[in-house]
Tab-separated table of C-alpha atoms and ligand atoms in Angstrom:
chain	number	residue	atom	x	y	z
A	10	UNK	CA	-55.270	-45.132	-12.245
A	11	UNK	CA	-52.858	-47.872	-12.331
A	12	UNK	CA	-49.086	-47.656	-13.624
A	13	UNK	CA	-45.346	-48.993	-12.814
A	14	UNK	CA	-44.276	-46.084	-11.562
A	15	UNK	CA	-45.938	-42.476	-10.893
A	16	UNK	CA	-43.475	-39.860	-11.304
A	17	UNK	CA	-43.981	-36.397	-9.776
A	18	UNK	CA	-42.961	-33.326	-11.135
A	19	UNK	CA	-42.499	-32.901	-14.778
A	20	UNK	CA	-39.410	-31.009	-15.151
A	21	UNK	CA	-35.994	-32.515	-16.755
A	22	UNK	CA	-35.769	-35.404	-14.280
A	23	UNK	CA	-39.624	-36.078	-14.592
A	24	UNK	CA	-40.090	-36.057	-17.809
A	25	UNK	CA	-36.512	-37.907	-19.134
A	26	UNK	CA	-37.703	-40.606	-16.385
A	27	UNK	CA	-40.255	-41.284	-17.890
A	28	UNK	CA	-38.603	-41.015	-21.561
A	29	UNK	CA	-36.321	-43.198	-20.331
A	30	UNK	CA	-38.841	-45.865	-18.993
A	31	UNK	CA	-40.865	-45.813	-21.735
A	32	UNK	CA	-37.662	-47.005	-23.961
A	33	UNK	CA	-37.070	-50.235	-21.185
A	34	UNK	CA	-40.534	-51.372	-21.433
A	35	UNK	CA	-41.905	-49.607	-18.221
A	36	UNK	CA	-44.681	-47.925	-18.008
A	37	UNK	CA	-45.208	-44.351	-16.034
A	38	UNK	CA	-47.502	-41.384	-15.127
A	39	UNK	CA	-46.574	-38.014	-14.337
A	40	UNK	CA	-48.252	-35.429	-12.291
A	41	UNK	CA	-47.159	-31.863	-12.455
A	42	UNK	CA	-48.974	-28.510	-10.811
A	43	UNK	CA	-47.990	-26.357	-13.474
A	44	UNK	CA	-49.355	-26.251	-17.050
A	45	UNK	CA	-47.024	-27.258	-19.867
A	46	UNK	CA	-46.773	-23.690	-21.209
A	47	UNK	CA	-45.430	-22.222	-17.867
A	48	UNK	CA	-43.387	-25.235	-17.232
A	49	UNK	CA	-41.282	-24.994	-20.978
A	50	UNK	CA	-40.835	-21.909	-20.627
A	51	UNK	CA	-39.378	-21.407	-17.268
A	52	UNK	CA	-35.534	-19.753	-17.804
A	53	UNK	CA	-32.787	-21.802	-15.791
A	54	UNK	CA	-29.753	-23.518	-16.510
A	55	UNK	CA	-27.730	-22.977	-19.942
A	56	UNK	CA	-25.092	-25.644	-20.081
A	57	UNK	CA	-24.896	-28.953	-21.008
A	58	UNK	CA	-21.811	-31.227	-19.904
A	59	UNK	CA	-20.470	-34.191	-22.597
A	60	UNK	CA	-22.241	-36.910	-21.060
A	61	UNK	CA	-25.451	-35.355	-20.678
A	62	UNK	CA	-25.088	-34.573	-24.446
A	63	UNK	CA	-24.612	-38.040	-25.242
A	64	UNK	CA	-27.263	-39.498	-23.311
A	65	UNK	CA	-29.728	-37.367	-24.425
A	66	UNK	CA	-28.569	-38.360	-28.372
A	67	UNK	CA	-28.626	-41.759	-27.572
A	68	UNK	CA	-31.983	-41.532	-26.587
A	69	UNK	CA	-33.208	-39.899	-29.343
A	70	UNK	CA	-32.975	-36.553	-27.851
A	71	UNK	CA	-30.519	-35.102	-29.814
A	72	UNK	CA	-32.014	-33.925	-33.065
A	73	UNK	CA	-32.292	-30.428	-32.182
A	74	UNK	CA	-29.507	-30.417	-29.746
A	75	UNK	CA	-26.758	-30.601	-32.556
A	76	UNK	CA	-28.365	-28.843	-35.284
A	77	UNK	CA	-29.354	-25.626	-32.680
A	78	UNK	CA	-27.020	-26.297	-29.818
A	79	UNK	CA	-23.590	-24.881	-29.644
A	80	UNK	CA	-20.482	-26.897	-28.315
A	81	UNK	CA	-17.788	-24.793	-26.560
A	82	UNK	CA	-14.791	-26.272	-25.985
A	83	UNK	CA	-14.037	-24.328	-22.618
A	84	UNK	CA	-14.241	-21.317	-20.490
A	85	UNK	CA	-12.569	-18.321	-19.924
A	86	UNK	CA	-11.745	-16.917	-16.527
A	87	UNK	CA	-11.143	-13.609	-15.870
A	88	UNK	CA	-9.869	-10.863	-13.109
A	89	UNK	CA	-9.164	-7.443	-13.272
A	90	UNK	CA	-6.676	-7.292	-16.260
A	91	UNK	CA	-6.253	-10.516	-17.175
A	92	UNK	CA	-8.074	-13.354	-19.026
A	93	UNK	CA	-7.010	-16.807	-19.668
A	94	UNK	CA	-9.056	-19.553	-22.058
A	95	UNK	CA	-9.137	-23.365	-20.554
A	96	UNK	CA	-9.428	-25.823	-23.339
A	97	UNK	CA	-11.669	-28.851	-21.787
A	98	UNK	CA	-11.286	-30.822	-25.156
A	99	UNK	CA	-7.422	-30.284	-24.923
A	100	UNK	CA	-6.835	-30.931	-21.557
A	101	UNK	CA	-9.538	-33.615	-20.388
A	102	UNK	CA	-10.825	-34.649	-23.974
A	103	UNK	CA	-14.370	-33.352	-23.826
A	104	UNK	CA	-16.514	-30.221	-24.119
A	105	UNK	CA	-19.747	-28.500	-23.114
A	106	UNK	CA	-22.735	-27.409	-25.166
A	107	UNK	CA	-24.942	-24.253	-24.593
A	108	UNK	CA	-28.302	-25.743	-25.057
A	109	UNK	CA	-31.335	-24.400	-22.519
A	110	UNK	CA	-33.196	-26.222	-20.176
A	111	UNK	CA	-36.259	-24.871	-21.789
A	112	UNK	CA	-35.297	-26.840	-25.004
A	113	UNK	CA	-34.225	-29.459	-23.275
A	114	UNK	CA	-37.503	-29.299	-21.712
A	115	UNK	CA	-39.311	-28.868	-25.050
A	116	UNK	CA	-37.733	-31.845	-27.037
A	117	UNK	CA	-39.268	-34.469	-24.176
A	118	UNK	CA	-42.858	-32.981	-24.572
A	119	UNK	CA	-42.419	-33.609	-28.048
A	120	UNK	CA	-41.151	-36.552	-27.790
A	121	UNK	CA	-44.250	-37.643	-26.645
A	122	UNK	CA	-43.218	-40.693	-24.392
A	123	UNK	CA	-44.502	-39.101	-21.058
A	124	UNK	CA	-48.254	-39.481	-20.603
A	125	UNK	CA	-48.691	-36.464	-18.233
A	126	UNK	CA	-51.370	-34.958	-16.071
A	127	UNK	CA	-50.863	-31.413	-15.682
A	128	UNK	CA	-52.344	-28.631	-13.181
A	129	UNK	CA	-52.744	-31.073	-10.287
A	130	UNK	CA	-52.991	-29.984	-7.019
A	131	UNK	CA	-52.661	-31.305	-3.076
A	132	UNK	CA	-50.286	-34.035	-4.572
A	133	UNK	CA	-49.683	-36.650	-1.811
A	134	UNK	CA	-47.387	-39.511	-1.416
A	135	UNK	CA	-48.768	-43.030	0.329
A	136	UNK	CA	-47.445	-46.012	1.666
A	137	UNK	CA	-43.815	-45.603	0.658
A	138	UNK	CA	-42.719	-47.897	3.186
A	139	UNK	CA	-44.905	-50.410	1.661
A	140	UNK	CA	-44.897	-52.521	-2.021
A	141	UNK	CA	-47.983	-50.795	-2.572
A	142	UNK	CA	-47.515	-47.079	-2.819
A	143	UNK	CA	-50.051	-44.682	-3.825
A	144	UNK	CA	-50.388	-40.845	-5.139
A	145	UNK	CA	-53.071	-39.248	-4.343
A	146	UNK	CA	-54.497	-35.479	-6.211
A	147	UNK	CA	-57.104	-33.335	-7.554
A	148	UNK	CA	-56.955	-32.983	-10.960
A	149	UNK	CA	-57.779	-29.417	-12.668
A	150	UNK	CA	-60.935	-29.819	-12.403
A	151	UNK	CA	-61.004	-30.337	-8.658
A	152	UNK	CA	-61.527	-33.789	-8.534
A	153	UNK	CA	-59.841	-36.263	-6.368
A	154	UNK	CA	-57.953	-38.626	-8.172
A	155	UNK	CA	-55.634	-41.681	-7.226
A	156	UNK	CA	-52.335	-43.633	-9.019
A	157	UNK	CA	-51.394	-46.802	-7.501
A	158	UNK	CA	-48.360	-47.272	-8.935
A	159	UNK	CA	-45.120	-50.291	-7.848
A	160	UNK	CA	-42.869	-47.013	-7.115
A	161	UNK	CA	-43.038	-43.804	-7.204
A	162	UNK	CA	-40.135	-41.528	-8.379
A	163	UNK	CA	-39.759	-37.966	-6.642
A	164	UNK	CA	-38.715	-35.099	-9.432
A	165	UNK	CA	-40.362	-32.516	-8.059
A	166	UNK	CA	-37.909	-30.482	-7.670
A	167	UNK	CA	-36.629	-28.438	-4.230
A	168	UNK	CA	-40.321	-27.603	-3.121
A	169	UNK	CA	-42.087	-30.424	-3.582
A	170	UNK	CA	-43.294	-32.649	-1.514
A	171	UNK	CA	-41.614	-36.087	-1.981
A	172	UNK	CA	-38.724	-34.707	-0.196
A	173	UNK	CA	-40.918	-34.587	3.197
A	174	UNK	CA	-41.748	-38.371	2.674
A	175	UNK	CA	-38.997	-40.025	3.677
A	176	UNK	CA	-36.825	-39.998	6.851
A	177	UNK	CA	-33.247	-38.788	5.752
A	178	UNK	CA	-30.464	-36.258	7.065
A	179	UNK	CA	-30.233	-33.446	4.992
A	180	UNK	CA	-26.422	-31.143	4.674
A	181	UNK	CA	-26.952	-27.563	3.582
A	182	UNK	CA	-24.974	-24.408	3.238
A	183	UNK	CA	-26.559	-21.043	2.602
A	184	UNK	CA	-24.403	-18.317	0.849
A	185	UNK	CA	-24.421	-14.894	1.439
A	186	UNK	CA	-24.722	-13.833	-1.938
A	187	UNK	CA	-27.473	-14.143	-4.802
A	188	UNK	CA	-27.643	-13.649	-8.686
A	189	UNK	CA	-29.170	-10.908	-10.482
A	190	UNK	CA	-29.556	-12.697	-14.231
A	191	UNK	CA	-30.730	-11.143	-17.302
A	192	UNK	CA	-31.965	-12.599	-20.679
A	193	UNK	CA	-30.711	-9.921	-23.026
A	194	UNK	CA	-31.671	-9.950	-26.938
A	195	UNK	CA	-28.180	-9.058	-28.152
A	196	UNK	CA	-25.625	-11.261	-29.609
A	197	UNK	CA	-23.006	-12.650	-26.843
A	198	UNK	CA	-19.897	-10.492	-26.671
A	199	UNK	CA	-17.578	-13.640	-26.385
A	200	UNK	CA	-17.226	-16.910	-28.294
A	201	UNK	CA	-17.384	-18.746	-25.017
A	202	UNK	CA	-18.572	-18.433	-21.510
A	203	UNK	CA	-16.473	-15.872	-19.046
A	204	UNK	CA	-16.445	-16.465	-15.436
A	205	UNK	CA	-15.290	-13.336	-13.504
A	206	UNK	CA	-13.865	-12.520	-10.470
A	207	UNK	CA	-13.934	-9.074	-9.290
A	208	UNK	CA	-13.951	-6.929	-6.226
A	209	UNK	CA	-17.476	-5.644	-6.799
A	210	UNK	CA	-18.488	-9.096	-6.896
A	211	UNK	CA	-18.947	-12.407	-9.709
A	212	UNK	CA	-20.008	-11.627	-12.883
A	213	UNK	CA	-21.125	-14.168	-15.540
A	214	UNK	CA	-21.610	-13.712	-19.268
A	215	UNK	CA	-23.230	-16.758	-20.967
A	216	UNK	CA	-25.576	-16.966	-23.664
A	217	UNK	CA	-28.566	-19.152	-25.325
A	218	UNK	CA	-28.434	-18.781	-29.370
A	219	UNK	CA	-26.240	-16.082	-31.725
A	220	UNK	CA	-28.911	-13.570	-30.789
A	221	UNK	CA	-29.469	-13.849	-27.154
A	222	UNK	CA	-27.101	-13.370	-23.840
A	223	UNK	CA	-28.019	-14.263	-20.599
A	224	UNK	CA	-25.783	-12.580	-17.965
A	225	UNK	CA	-25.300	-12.849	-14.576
A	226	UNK	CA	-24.099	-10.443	-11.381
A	227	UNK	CA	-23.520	-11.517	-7.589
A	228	UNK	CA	-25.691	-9.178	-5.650
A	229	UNK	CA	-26.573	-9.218	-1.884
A	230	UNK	CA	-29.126	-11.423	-1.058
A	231	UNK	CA	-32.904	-9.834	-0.204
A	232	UNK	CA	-31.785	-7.761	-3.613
A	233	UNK	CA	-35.184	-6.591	-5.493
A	234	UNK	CA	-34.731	-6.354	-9.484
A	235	UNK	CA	-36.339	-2.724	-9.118
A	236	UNK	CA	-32.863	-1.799	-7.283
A	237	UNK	CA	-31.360	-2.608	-10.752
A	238	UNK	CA	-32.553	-1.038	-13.855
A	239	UNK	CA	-31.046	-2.213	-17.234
A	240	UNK	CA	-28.399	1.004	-17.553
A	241	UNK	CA	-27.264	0.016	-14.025
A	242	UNK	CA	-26.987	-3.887	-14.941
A	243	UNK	CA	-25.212	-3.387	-18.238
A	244	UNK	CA	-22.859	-0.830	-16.289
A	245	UNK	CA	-21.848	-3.058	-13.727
A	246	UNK	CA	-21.373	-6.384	-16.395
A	247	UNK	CA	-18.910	-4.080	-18.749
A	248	UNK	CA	-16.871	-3.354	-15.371
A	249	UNK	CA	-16.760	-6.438	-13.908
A	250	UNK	CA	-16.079	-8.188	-17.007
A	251	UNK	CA	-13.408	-6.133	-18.052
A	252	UNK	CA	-15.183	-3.907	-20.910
A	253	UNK	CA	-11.671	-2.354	-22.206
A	254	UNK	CA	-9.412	-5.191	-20.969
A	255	UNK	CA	-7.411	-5.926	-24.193
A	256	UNK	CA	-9.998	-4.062	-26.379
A	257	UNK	CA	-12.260	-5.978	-25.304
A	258	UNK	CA	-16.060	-4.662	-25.714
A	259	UNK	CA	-19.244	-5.545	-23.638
A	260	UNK	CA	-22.122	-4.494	-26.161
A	261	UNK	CA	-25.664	-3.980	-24.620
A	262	UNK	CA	-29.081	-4.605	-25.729
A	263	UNK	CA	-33.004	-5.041	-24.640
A	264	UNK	CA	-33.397	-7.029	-21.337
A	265	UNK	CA	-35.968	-9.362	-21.914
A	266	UNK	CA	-36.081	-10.922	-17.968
A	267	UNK	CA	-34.789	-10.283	-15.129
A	268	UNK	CA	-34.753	-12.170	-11.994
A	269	UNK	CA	-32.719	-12.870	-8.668
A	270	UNK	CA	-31.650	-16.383	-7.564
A	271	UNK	CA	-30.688	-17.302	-3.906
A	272	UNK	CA	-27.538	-19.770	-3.897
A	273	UNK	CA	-27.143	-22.629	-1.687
A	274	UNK	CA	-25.869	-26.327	-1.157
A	275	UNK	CA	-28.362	-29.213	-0.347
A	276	UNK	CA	-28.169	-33.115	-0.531
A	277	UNK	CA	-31.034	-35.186	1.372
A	278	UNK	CA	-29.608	-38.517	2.059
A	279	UNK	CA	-30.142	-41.302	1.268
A	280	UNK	CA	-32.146	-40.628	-2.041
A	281	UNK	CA	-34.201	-43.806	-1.973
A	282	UNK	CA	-36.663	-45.175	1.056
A	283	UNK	CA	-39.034	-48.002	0.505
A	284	UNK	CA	-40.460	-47.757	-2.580
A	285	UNK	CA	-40.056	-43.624	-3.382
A	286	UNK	CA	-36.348	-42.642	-4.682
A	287	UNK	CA	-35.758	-39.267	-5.267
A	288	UNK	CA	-34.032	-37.659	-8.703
A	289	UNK	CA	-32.596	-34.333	-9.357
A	290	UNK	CA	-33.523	-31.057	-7.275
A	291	UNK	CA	-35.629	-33.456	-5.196
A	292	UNK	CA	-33.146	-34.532	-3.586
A	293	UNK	CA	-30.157	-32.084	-3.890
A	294	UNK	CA	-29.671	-28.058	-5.330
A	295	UNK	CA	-26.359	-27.037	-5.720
A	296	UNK	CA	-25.615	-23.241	-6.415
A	297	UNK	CA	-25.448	-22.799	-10.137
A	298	UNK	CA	-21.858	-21.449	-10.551
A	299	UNK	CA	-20.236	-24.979	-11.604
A	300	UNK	CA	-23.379	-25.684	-14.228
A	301	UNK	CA	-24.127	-28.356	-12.532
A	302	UNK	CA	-28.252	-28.637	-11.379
A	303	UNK	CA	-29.632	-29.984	-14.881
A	304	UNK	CA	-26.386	-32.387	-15.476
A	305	UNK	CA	-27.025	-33.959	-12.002
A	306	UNK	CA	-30.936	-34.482	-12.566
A	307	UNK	CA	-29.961	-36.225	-15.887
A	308	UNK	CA	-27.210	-38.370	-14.059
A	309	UNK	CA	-29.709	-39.424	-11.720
A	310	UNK	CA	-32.617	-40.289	-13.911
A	311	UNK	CA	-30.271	-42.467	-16.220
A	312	UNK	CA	-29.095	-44.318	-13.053
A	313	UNK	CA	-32.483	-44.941	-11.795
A	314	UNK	CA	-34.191	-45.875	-14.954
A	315	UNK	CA	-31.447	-48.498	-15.061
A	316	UNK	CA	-32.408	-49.764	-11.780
A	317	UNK	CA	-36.040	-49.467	-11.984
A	318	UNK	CA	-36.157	-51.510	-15.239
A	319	UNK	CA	-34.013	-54.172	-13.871
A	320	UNK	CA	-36.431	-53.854	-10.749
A	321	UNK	CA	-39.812	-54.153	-12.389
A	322	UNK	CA	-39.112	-55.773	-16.153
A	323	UNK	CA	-36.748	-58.366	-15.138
A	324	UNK	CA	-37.088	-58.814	-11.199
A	325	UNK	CA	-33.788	-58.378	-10.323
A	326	UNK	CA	-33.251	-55.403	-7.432
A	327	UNK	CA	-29.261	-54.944	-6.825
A	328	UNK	CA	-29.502	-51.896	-8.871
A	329	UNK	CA	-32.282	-50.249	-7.063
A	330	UNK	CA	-30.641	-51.394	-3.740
A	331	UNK	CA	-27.516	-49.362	-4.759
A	332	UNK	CA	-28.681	-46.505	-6.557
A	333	UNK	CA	-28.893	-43.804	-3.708
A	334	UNK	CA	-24.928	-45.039	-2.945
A	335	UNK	CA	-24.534	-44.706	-7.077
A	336	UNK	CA	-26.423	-41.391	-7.253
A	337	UNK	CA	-24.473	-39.909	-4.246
A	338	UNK	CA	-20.838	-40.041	-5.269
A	339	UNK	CA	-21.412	-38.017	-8.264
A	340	UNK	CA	-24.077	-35.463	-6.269
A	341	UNK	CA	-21.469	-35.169	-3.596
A	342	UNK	CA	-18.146	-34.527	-6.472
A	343	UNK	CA	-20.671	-32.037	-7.886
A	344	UNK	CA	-21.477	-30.245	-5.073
A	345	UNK	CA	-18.179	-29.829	-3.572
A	346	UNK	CA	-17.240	-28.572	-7.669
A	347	UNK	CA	-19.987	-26.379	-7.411
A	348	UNK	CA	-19.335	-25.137	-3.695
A	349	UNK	CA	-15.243	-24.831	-4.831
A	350	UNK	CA	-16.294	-22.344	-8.297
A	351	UNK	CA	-18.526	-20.750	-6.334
A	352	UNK	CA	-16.000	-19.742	-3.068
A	353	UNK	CA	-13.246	-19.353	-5.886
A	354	UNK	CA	-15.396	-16.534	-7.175
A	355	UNK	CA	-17.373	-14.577	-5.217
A	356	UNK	CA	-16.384	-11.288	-3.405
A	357	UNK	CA	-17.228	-12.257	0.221
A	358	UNK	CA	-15.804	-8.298	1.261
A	359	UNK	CA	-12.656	-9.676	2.900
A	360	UNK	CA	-9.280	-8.810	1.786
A	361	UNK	CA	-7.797	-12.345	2.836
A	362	UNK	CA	-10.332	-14.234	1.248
A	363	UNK	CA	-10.000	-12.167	-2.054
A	364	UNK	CA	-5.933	-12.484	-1.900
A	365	UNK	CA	-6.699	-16.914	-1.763
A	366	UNK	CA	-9.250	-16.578	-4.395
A	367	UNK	CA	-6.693	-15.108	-6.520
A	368	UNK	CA	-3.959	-16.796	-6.031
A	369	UNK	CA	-6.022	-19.845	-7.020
A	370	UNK	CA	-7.200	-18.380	-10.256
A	371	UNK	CA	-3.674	-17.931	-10.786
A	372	UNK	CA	-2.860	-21.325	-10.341
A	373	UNK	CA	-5.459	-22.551	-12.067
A	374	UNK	CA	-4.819	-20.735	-15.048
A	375	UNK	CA	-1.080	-21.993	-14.986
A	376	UNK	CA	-0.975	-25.044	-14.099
A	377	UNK	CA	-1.551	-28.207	-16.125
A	378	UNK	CA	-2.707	-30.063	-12.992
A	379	UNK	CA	-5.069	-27.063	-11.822
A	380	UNK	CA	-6.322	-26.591	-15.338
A	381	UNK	CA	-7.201	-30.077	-15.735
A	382	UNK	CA	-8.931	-30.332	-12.569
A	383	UNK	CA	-11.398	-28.001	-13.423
A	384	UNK	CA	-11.710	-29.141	-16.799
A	385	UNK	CA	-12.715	-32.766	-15.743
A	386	UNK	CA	-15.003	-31.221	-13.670
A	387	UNK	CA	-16.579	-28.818	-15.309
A	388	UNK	CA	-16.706	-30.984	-18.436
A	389	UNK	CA	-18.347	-33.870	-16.828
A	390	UNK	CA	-16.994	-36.860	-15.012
A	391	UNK	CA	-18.745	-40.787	-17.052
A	392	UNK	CA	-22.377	-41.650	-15.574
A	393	UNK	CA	-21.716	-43.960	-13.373
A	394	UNK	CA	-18.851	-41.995	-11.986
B	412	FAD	P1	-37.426	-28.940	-11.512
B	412	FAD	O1	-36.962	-28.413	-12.814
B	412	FAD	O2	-37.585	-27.991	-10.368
B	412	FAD	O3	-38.804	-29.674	-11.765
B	412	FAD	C1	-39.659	-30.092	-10.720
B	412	FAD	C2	-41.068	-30.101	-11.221
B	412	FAD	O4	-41.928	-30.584	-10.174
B	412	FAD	C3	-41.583	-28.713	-11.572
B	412	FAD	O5	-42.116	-28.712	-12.876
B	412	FAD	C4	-42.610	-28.419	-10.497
B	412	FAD	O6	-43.643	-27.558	-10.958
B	412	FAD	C5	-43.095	-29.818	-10.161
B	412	FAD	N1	-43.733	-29.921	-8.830
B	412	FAD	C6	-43.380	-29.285	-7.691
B	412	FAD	N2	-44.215	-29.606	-6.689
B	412	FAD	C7	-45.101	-30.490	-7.206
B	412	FAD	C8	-46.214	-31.178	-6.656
B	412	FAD	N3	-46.605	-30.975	-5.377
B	412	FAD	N4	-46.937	-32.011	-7.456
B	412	FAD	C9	-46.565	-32.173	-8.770
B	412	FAD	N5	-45.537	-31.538	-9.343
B	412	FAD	C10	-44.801	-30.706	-8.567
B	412	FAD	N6	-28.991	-24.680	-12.988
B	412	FAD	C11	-27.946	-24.328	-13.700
B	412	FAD	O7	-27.094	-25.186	-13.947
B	412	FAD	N7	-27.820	-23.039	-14.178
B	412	FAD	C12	-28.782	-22.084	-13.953
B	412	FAD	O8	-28.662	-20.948	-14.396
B	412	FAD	C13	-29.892	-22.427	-13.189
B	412	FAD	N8	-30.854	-21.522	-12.929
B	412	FAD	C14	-31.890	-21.886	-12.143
B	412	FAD	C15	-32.867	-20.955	-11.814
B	412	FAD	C16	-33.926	-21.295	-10.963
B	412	FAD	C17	-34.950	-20.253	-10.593
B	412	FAD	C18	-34.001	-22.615	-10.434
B	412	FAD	C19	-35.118	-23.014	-9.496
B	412	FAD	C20	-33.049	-23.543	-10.787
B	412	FAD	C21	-31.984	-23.199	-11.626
B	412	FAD	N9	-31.002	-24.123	-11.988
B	412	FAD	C22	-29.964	-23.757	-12.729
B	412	FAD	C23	-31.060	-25.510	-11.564
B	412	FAD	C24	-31.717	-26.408	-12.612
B	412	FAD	O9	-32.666	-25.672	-13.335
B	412	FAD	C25	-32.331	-27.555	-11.857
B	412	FAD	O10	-31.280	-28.287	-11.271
B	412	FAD	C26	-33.179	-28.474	-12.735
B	412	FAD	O11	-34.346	-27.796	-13.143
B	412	FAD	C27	-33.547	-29.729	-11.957
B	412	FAD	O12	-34.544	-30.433	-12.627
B	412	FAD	P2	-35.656	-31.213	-11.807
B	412	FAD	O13	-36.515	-31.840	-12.853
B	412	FAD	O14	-35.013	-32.049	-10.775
B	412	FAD	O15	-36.466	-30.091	-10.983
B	413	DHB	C1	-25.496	-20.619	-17.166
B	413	DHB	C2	-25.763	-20.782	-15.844
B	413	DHB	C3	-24.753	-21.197	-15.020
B	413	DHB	O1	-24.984	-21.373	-13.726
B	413	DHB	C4	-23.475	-21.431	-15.487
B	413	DHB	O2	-22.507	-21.799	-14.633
B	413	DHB	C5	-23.228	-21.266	-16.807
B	413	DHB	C6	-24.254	-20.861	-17.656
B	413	DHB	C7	-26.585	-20.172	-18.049
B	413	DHB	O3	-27.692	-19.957	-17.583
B	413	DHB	O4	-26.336	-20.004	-19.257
């Protein structure tokens, strides 16, 4: 096979790659080892951030986004007796929208743009170093199989192996904490998301549609699920996000998954050698507590389809030259937002650290300047940033 550029790894950044190349006039294949059913349907991230939103409309992605998709206009944040709302519209002029990855996910299959080859295995990367890379596979029926391609774009998220094919530096930061999070098929017991801090530990309550809730609780990493059957979960959400507070009411229902999620901070650097760049968990995880994984992958992909059409339609290469530098500044804002909610949040056991954390959420919650910090943040700074 012969294409512009072979993309591997089919997830968000994969697939809107190619979306997006398709739309400049460049063509692209995509390899992914997972079938489409298992890939749409994986659960992950919840939130979309203002420019993400309007990319994906102006793309023709939107459709489903604003007639299913819910736009909050903030968070609350919460603490043992007391909860305060942040208005992101109000105080940095934009808001979020609760829209899954796995729709996301499901309006770019049909959308049809991506010509994909699913189930692959033994995916290699050759030549990156070179003008004439190469991706070599055996499709699902065993078969070798080769893409010569003029780049190839790395989505394949943190365990893949595009990653491995470049010489980089690589900053990480392991936490010592991990997420229990449930899919619950009962309507959310808040209009909009609560973030809370407690002794016992974070706790999370989001949510996908009017029906279902996804929740989340900080456990201790090495946790198994087992340890935590549904009357213990539910028990430990209503306490730690104040069922009772203000009359406040945490109402249960049937879990529907439940699964544990490590935490930690990565960014490879830089994102591009030779011919490969990298895009989206590829090349960077942050832990989920700021929102900020799918955003990212969708602020990368724009960037480099950008560059890669200005590389291969029109010959002209500044933008691929600068888009690890491009790509960077925002990965780097968003992992030190992601690191900051996260340490803000999180019962690490000692009393010192608890007494900053609060005083923070205090200020925070109090200040204009502190308020509006988060906001911008949280909300989503321009592509480009
Ligand atoms: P991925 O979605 O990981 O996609 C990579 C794709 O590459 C996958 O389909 C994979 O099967 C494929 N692949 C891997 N290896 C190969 C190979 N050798 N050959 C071909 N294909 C390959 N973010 C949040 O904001 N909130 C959350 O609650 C949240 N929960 C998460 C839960 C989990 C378990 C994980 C892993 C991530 C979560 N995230 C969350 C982060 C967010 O989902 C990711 O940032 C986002 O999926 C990144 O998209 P991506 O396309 O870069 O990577
Ligand atoms: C969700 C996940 C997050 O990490 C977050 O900060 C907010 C919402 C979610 O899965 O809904």
């Amino acid at each position: 096979m012969r294409t512009q550029v072979a993309i591997i790894g089919a997830g968000p950044a994969g697939l809107l790659l190619a979306h997006l190349l398709a739309r400049g006039g460049v063509d692209a294949i995509v390899v992914e080892t997972r079938s489409p059913e298992y890939v749409a349907s994986r659960i992950r991230a919840g939130i979309l951030e203002s420019s993400s939103v309007d990319l994906l409309t102006s793309v023709g992605l939107g459709e489903r986004l604003h007639a299913e998709g819910h736009e909050h206009r903030g968070i609350y944040l919460n603490w043992p007796g007391e909860r305060h709302h942040l208005d992101f519209v109000d105080l940095a002029g934009r808001s979020v929208w609760v829209y899954g990855q796995t729709e996301v996910q499901k309006d770019l299959v049909a959308a049809g743009t991506a010509s994909v080859v699913y189930e692959v295995g033994d995916t290699e990367l050759h030549d990156v170093g070179t003008e004439r890379p190469f991706v070599t596979f055996t499709d699902r029926e065993g078969r070798p199989q080769r893409i010569d391609a003029d780049v190839i774009a790395g989505c394949d998220g943190s365990f893949g192996p595009s990653r491995h094919a470049a010489p980089s530096e690589s900053y990480e930061r392991v936490y010592p904490y991990s997420w229990l999070g449930i899919l619950a098929d009962v309507a959310p017991s808040t209009d909009e998301l609560i973030y809370s801090w407690h002794p016992h530990g974070f706790a999370l309550h989001s949510m996908r549609s009017p029906t279902v809730s996804r929740l989340y609780l900080q456990v201790p990493n090495g946790t198994d699920p087992a340890d935590w059957p549904d009357d213990r979960v539910w028990e430990e959400l209503a306490l730690r996000l104040g069922h009772g507070q203000d009359g406040w009411k945490l109402t249960p229902g049937p879990v529907t998954d439940k699964s544990v999620l490590p935490m930690r901070s990565y960014v490879q650097t830089p994102m591009r050698h030779g011919r490969l760049f990298l895009a989206g968990d590829a090349a960077h995880i942050v832990p989920p507590t700021g929102a900020k994984g799918l955003n990212l992958a969708i602020a990368d992909v724009t960037l480099l389809s950008r560059a890669l059409v200005a590389l291969l339609k029109e010959g002209k290469p500044e933008l691929a030259g600068s888009y690890s530098d491009d790509a960077l500044r925002r990965v780097w804002r968003c992992t030190h937002f992601s690191w900051w909610m996260t340490t803000m949040l999180h019962a690490s056991g000692d009393e010192f650290d608890a007494q900053l954390q609060l005083s923070q959420l205090r200020w925070v919650t109090s200040s204009e300047a502190g308020a509006t910090g988060l906001a911008e943040n949280y909300a989503g700074l321009a592509i480009g940033f």
